[in-house]
XYZ file of C-alpha atoms in Angstrom:
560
model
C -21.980 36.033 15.812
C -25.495 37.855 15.924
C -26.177 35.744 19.260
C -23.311 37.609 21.144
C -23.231 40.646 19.592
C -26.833 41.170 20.932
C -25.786 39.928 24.275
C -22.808 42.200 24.221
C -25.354 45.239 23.290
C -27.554 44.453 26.439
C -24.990 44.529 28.351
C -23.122 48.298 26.977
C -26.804 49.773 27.379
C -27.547 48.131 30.883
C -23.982 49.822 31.907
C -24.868 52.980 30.151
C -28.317 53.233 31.797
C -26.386 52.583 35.432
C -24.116 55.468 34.944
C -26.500 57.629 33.786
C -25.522 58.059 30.260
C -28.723 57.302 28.694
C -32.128 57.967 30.644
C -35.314 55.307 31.488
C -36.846 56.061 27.923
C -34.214 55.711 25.813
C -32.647 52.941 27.588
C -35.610 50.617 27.274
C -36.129 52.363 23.104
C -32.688 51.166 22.662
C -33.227 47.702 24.036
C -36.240 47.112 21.862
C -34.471 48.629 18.675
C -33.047 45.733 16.224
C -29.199 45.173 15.956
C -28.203 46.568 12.752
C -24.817 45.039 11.584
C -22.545 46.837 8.975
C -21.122 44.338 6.367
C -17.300 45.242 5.968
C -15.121 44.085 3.757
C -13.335 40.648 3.966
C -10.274 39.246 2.434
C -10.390 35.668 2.370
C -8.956 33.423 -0.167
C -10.856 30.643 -1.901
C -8.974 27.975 -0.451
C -5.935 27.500 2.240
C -2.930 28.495 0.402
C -1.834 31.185 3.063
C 1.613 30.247 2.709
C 1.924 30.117 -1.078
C -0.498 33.624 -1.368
C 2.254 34.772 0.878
C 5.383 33.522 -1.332
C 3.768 34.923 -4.698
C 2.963 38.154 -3.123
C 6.766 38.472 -2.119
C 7.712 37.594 -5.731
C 5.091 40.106 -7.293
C 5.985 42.681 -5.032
C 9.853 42.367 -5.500
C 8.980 42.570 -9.333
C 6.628 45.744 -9.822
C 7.137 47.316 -6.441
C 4.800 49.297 -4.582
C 2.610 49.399 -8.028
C 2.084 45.665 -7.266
C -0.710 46.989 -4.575
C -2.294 48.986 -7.299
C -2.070 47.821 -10.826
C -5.166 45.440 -10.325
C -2.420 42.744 -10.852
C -4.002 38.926 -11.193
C -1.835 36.428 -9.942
C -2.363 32.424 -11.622
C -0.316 30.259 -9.381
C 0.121 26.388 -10.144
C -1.364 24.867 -7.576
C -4.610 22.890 -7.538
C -7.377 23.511 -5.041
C -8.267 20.083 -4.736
C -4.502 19.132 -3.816
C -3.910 22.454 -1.851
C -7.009 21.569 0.213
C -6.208 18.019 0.895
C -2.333 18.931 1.644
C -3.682 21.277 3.987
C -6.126 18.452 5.446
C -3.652 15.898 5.633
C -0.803 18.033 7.326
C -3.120 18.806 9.923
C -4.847 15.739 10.576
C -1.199 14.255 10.770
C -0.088 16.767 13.902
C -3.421 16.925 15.585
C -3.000 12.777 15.461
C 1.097 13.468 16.593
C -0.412 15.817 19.662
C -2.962 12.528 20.561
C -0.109 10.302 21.114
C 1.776 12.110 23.319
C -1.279 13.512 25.871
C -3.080 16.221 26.760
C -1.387 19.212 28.229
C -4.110 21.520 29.704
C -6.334 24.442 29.171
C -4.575 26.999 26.997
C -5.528 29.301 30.349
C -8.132 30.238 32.857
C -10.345 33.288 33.289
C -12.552 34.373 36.539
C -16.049 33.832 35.911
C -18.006 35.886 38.485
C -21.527 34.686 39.304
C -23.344 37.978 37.848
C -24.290 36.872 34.030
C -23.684 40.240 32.441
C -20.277 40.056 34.312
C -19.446 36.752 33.208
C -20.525 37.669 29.292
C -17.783 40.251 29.469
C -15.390 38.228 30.584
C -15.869 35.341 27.908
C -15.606 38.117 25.163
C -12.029 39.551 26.893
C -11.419 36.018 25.840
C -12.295 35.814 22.326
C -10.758 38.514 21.812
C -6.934 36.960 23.247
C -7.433 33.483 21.485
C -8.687 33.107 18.099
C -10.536 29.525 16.709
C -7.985 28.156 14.008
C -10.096 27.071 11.319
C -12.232 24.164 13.034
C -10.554 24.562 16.283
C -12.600 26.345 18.045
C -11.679 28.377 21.339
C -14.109 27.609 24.331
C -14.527 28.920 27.456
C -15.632 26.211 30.547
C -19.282 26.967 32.143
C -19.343 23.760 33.557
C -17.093 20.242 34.223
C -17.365 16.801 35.521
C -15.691 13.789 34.508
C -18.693 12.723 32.425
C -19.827 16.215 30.618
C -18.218 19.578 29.921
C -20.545 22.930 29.009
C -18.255 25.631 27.189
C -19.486 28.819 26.008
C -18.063 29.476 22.094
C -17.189 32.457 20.176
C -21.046 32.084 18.621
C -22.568 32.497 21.602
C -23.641 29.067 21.441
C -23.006 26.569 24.307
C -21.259 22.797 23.381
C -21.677 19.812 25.047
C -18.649 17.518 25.475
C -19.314 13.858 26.999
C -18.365 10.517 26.124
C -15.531 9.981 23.331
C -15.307 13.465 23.370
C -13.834 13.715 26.827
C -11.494 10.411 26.595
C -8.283 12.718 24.989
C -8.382 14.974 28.250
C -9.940 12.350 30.844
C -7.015 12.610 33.270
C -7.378 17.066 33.714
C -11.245 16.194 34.884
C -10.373 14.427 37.651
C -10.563 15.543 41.252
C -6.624 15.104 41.741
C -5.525 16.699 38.412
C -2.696 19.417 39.166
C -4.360 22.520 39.260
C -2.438 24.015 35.998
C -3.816 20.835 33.622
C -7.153 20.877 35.420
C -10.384 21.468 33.442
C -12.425 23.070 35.387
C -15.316 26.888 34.851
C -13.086 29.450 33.604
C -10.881 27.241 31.605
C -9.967 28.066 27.872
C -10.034 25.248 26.022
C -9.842 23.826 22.626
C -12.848 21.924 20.896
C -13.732 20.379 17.564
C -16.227 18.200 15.962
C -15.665 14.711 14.944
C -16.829 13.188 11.419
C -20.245 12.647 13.301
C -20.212 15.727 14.453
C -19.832 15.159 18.100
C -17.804 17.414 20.143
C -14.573 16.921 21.287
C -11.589 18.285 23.386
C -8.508 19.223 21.239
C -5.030 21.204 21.560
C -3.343 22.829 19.582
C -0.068 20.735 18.649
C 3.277 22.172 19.646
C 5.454 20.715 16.269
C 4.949 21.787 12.865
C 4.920 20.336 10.051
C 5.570 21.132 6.047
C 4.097 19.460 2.709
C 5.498 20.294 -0.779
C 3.872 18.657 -4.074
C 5.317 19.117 -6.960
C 4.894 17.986 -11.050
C 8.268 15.965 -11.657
C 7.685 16.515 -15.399
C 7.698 20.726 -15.599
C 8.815 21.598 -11.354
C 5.107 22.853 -11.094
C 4.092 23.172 -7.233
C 0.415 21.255 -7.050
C 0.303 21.994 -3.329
C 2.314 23.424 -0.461
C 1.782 23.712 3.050
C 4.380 25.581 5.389
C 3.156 24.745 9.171
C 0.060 24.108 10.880
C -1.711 27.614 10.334
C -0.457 30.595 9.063
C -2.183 32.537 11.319
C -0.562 31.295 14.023
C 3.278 30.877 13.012
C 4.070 32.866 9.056
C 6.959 31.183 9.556
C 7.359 28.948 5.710
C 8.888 25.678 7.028
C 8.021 24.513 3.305
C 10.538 26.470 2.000
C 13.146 28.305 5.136
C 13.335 25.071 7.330
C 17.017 23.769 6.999
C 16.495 20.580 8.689
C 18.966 17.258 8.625
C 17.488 14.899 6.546
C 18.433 11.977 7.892
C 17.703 8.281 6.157
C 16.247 10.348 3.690
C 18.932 11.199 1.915
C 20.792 7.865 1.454
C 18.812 7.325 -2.547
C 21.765 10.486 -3.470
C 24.153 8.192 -1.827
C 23.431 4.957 -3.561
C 22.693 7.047 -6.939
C 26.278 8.087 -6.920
C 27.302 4.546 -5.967
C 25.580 3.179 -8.996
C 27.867 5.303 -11.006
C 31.403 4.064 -9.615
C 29.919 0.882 -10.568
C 27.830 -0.801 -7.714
C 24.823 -2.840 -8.250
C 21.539 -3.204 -6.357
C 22.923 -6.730 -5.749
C 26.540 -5.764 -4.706
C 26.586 -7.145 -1.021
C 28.185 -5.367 1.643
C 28.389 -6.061 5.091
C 25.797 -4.971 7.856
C 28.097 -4.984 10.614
C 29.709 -2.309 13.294
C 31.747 0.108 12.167
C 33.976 2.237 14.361
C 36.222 5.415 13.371
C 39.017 6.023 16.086
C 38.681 10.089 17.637
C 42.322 10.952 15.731
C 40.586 9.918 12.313
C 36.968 11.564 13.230
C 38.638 15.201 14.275
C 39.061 14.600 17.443
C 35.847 12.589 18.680
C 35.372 8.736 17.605
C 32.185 8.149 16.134
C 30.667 4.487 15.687
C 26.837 5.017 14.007
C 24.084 2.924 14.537
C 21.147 1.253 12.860
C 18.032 2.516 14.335
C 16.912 -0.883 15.760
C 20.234 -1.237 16.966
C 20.957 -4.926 15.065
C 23.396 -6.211 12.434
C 22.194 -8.279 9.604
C 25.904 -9.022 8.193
C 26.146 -8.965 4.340
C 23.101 -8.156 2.242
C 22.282 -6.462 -0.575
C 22.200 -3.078 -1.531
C 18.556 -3.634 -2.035
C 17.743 -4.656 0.572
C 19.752 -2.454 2.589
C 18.102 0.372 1.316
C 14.514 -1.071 1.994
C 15.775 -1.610 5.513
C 17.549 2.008 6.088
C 20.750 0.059 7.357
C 22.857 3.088 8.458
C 26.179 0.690 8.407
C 25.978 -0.748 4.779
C 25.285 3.236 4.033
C 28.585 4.403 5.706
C 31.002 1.568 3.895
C 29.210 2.169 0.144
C 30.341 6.186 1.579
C 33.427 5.395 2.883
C 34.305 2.771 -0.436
C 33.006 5.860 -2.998
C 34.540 8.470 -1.117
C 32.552 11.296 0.671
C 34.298 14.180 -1.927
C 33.058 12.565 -4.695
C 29.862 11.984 -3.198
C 29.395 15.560 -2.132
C 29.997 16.818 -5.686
C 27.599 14.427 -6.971
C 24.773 15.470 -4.965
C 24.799 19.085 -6.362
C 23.354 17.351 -9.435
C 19.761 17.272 -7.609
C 20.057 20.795 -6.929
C 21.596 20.630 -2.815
C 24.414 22.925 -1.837
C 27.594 21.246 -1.268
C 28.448 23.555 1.259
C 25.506 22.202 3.320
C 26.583 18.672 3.646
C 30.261 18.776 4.478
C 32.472 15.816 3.087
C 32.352 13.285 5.683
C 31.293 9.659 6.457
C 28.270 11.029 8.282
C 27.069 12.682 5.009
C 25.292 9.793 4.062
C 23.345 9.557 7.318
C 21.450 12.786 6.185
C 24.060 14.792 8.772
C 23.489 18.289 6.327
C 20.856 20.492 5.976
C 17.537 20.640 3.462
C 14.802 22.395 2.790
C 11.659 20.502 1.929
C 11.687 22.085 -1.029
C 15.089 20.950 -1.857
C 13.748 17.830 -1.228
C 10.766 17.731 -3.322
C 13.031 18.818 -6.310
C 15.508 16.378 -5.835
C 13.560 13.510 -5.571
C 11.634 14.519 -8.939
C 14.842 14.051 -10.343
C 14.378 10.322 -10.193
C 10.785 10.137 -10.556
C 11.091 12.233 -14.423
C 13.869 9.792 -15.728
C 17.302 12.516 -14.777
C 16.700 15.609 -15.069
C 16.926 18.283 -13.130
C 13.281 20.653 -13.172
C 13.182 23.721 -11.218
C 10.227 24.267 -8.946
C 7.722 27.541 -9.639
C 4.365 28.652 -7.833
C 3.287 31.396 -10.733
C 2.029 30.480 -13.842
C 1.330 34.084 -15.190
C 0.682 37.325 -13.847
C -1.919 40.085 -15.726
C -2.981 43.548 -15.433
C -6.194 45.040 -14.789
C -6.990 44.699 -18.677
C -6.374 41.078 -18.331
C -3.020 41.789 -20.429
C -0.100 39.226 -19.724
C 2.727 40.772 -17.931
C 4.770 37.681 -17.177
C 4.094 34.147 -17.772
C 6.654 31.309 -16.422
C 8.298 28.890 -19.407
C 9.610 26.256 -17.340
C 12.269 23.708 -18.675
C 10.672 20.521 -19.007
C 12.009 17.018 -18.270
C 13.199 15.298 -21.864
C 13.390 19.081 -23.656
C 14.975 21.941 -22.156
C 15.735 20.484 -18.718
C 19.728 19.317 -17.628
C 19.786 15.783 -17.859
C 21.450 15.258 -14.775
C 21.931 11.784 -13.861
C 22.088 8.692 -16.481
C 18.376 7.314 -17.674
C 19.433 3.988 -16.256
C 20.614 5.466 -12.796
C 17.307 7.079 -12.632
C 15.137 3.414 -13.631
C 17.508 1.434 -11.131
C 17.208 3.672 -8.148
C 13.179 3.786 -8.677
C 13.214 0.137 -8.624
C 15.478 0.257 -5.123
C 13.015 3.058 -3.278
C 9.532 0.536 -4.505
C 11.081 -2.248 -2.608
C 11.435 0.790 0.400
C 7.204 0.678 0.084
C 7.187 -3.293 -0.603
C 8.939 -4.376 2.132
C 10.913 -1.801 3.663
C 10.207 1.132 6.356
C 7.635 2.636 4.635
C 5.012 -0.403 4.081
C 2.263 1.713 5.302
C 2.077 3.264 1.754
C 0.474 0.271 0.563
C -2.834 1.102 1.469
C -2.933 3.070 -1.616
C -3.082 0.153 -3.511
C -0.935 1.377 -6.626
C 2.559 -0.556 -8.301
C 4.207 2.806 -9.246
C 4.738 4.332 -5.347
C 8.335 4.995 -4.290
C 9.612 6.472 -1.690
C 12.140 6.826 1.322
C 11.598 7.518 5.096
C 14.078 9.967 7.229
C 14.939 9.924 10.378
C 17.403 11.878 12.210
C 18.940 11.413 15.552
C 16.815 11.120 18.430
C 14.136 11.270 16.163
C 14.177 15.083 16.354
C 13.179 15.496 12.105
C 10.933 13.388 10.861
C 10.305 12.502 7.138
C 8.739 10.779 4.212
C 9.490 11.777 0.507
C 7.707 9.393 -2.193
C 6.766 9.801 -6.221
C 5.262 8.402 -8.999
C 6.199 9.839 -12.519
C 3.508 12.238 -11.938
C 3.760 13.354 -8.757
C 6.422 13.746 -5.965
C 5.384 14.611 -2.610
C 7.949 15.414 0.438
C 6.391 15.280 4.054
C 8.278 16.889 7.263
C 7.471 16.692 10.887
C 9.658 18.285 13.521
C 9.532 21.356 16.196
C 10.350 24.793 15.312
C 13.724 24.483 18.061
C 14.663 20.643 17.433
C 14.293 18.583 19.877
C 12.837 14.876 20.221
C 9.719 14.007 18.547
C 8.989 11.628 21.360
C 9.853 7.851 21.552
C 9.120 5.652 18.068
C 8.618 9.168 16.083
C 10.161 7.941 12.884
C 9.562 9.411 9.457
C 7.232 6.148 9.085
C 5.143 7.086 11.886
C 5.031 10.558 12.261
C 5.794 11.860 8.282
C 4.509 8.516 6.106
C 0.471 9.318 7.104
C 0.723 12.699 6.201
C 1.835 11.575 2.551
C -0.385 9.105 2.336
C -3.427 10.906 2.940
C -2.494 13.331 0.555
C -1.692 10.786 -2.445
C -5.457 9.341 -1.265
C -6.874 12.325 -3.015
C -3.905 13.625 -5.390
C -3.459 10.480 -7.427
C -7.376 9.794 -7.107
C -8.154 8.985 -11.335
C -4.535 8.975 -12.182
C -2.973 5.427 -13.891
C -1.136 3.089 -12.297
C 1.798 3.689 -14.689
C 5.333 1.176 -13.794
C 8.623 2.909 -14.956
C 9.661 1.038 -18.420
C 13.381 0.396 -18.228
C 15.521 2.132 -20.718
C 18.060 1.070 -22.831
C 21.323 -0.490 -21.754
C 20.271 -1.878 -19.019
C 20.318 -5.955 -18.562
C 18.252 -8.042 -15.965
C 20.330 -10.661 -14.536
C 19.180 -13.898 -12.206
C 21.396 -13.833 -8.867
C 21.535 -15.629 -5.734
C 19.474 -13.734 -3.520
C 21.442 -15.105 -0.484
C 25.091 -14.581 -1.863
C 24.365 -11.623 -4.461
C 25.951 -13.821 -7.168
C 25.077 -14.154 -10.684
C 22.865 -17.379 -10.848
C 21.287 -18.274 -13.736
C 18.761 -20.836 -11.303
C 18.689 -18.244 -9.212
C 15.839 -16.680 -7.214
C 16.175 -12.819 -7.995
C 16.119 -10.554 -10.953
C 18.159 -7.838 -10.547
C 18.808 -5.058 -13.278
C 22.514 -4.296 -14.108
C 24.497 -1.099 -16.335
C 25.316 -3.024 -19.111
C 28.872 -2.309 -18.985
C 29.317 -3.439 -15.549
C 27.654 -7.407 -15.926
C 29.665 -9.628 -13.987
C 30.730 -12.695 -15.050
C 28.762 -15.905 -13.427
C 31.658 -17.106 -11.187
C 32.010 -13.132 -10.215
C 30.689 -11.642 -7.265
C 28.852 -8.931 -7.737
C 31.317 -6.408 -6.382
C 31.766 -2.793 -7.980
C 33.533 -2.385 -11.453
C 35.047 1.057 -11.721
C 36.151 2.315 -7.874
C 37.699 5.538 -6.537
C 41.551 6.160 -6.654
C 42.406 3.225 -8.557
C 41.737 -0.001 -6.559
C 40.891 -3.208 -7.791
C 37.378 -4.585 -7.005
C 39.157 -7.224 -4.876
C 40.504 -4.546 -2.667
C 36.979 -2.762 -2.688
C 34.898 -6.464 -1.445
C 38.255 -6.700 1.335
C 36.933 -2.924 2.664
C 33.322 -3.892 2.530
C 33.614 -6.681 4.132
């Protein structure tokens, strides 16, 4: 900042001349003499990947040691720049646009600004030197404020000018009555940043964080991860150490392991309230809730999942039996111990990591199996000699097939109709066929999220604060996660085909009632079927194979 660094000088030598340090002569030499500026050396990386540099230097270091700070080691992770940098974009575009809806909260603090200029250039620079811009938010100190215009002195040494639009976010803290701890006013630190037209605005920095994982279903290769809103600011790697509940998002594991005891997307099941008395909930009765707080009555499993009906969710639990269902979601890599064996299991009541997340929803977008995510590719020495260089298992070679080709086609199908017509409609701005996709909300709407894939990409967003609490009113996974995805996928799957899942084999596609959910040859819904489990036509579509023995009879009684 050559403008303030010469203004700082005049102002060292003016003090040195005053207390006699330096006499007339070679006070006014030194004031004519040019600044001279010593390039140092900086360490920046190419692109924003703090949190990932920061994850392969753990691995490298845990692997060579202190050696890994002086071999000349190379480091190739599997990221892409372009996808890093617009993960990076879209995660904070999605909290600064959070942080809009819910108001401005005042100047990060205030500073005295005495009258004397020399005085009031050291007291901006105390300032820089306590708050720090964050990328393009920039850190401003207030020269001058009215409700129409704001003058702030920058880190530069270069003066903005905030009017107009650029005022609107923080309108209320110019105004005469504004409590004095919100008020903008000279000596106020404030945020600012320049729009696409490159106007300047007021900003804040957002209290919630965020985390974005993208990852290559096919191989577990991480294209892009984000852990918060700047590294700089919190190192904490909610990407990766954020155990979070999961919420709505978690119900696809659910209905995956229903489609093995032999339900069908068109197996009906009531949408109505469901109560557990306190000496069968351990000593508390618990009756859930949808989130809009209506009953449907029966509907399809379909549609149920499209519509993130929390009540058809707990009877396909409660039918399957949470045990079994808790062993069957270790398949996608989650830890049993982690989501206890209970009815509110399938209400995303455990505990995830967005990276969890990320690899268990590639389990569905690859066709079964299970990949394991990795961020390095290879590491070399100075010579440019491979040390190490990752062999991950890929999906339909080395990798566990861990759920049936057909379970995998099926429950793709189910999380489209989630982006057709369900919670997460927003997606279809992309424009694509092959986008699926759940939204997650959790209780209050403290975590937020959004985890969608096509067969070459699965992305998992996360919004939430670092000690849960509330997001705010309407803060769903839809609202607060979904934009974050899609303005990543804007970019990511930029060039890439529009490529439908083909169904495998032994699957059949059935016509069915859409109203009843029974097999109708007239009727006005295709809906894909195991092969083994095809009803007859006069059959309901009710589950086959069930838990402990019962007949399907005594199954559609529970349901229902």
């Amino acid at each position: 900042n050559p403008k303030r660094a010469k203004t700082r000088q005049q102002y060292v030598l003016r003090r040195m001349h005053e207390l006699r340090y330096v006499d007339d002569a070679t006070y006014e030499d030194a004031q004519k003499a040019p600044l001279l500026v010593r390039q140092g050396l900086r360490e920046t990386l190419p692109t924003h990947a703090e949190f990932a540099a920061e994850m392969a230097r753990q691995v490298v270091f845990e692997a060579y040691g202190e050696e890994a700070y002086t071999r000349g080691l190379t480091v190739w992770t599997t990221l892409r720049r372009a996808d890093q940098e617009a993960a990076h974009a879209a995660v904070r575009r999605g909290l600064l646009d959070y942080d809009r809806r819910h108001g401005y909260r005042g100047p990060e603090a205030y500073v005295n600004l005495p009258g004397e200029p020399a005085e009031t250039e050291a007291a901006i620079d105390r300032v820089f030197q306590d708050h720090v811009d964050l990328d393009n938010l920039l850190v401003a100190v207030v020269l001058e404020a009215s409700p129409t215009e704001v003058r702030a002195a920058l880190a530069s040494g270069d003066t903005a000018i905030v009017s107009g639009d650029g005022l609107r976010f923080a309108a209320r803290s110019l105004q005469d009555k504004s409590p004095p701890n919100v008020r903008i006013r000279r000596g106020a630190v404030v945020r600012l940043a320049k729009d696409d037209k490159g106007r300047w605005g007021v900003v804040q920095l957002p209290l919630a964080e965020a985390a974005f994982i993208a990852l290559d279903p096919r191989d577990g290769a991480l294209r892009a991860l984000v852990g918060g809103f700047d590294f700089g600011r919190n190192k904490f790697n909610h990407a990766t150490q954020a155990q979070r509940q999961p919420g709505s998002a978690f119900k696809p594991f659910i209905y995956s392991a229903a489609l093995e005891k032999g339900f069908s997307p068109a197996t009906v099941v009531n949408d109505a309230p469901f109560f557990v008395p306190a000496e069968r909930a351990g000593g508390e009765e618990w009756e859930p809730k949808n989130y809009d707080g209506r009953f449907e009555g029966p509907m399809r499993l379909r549609t149920a999942l499209a519509k993130s009906k929390n009540l058809v969710t707990v009877r396909v639990l409660q039918a399957i039996g949470p045990q079994y269902a808790q062993d069957y979601v270790a398949k996608f890599g989650f830890d049993p111990k982690a989501h206890p064996a209970v009815l509110s299991m399938g209400l995303g009541s455990g505990a995830a990591t967005p990276m969890q997340m990320a690899s268990a929803f590639s389990v569905f977008a690859n066709g079964g199996y299970r990949v394991s995510p990795y961020l390095i590719a290879r590491i070399t020495d100075a010579r440019g000699s491979v040390l190490s260089e990752a062999q991950p298992q890929k999906a339909g070679g080395e990798a566990e097939r861990v759920i049936d080709a057909r379970n995998a086609f099926v429950m793709t199908s189910m999380l489209r109709d989630v982006v057709a017509y369900g919670t997460a409609t927003k997606a279809l701005s992309l424009g694509r066929r092959d986008i699926a996709g759940k939204t997650g909300t959790t209780n209050e709407n403290v975590d937020a999220w959004f985890a969608g894939f096509t067969s070459q990409l699965v992305g998992v967003a996360w919004v939430g604060h670092d000690q849960p609490k509330s997001l705010g009113a309407n803060e769903t996974g839809a609202a607060a996660a979904l934009p974050i995805w899609i303005a990543f996928m804007q970019k990511a799957l930029k060039g890439l085909p529009d490529v439908p899942a083909e169904p495998p084999e032994g699957l059949v596609s059935l016509r069915i009632n859409a109203e009843s959910g029974l097999r109708d040859d007239a009727g006005t819904i295709s809906e894909w079927f195991f092969n083994e489990y095809v009803p007859r036509r006069e059959e309901a579509l009710t589950p086959a194979p069930v838990p402990g023995g019962r007949s399907s009879q005594d199954v559609r009684n529970q349901l229902f």
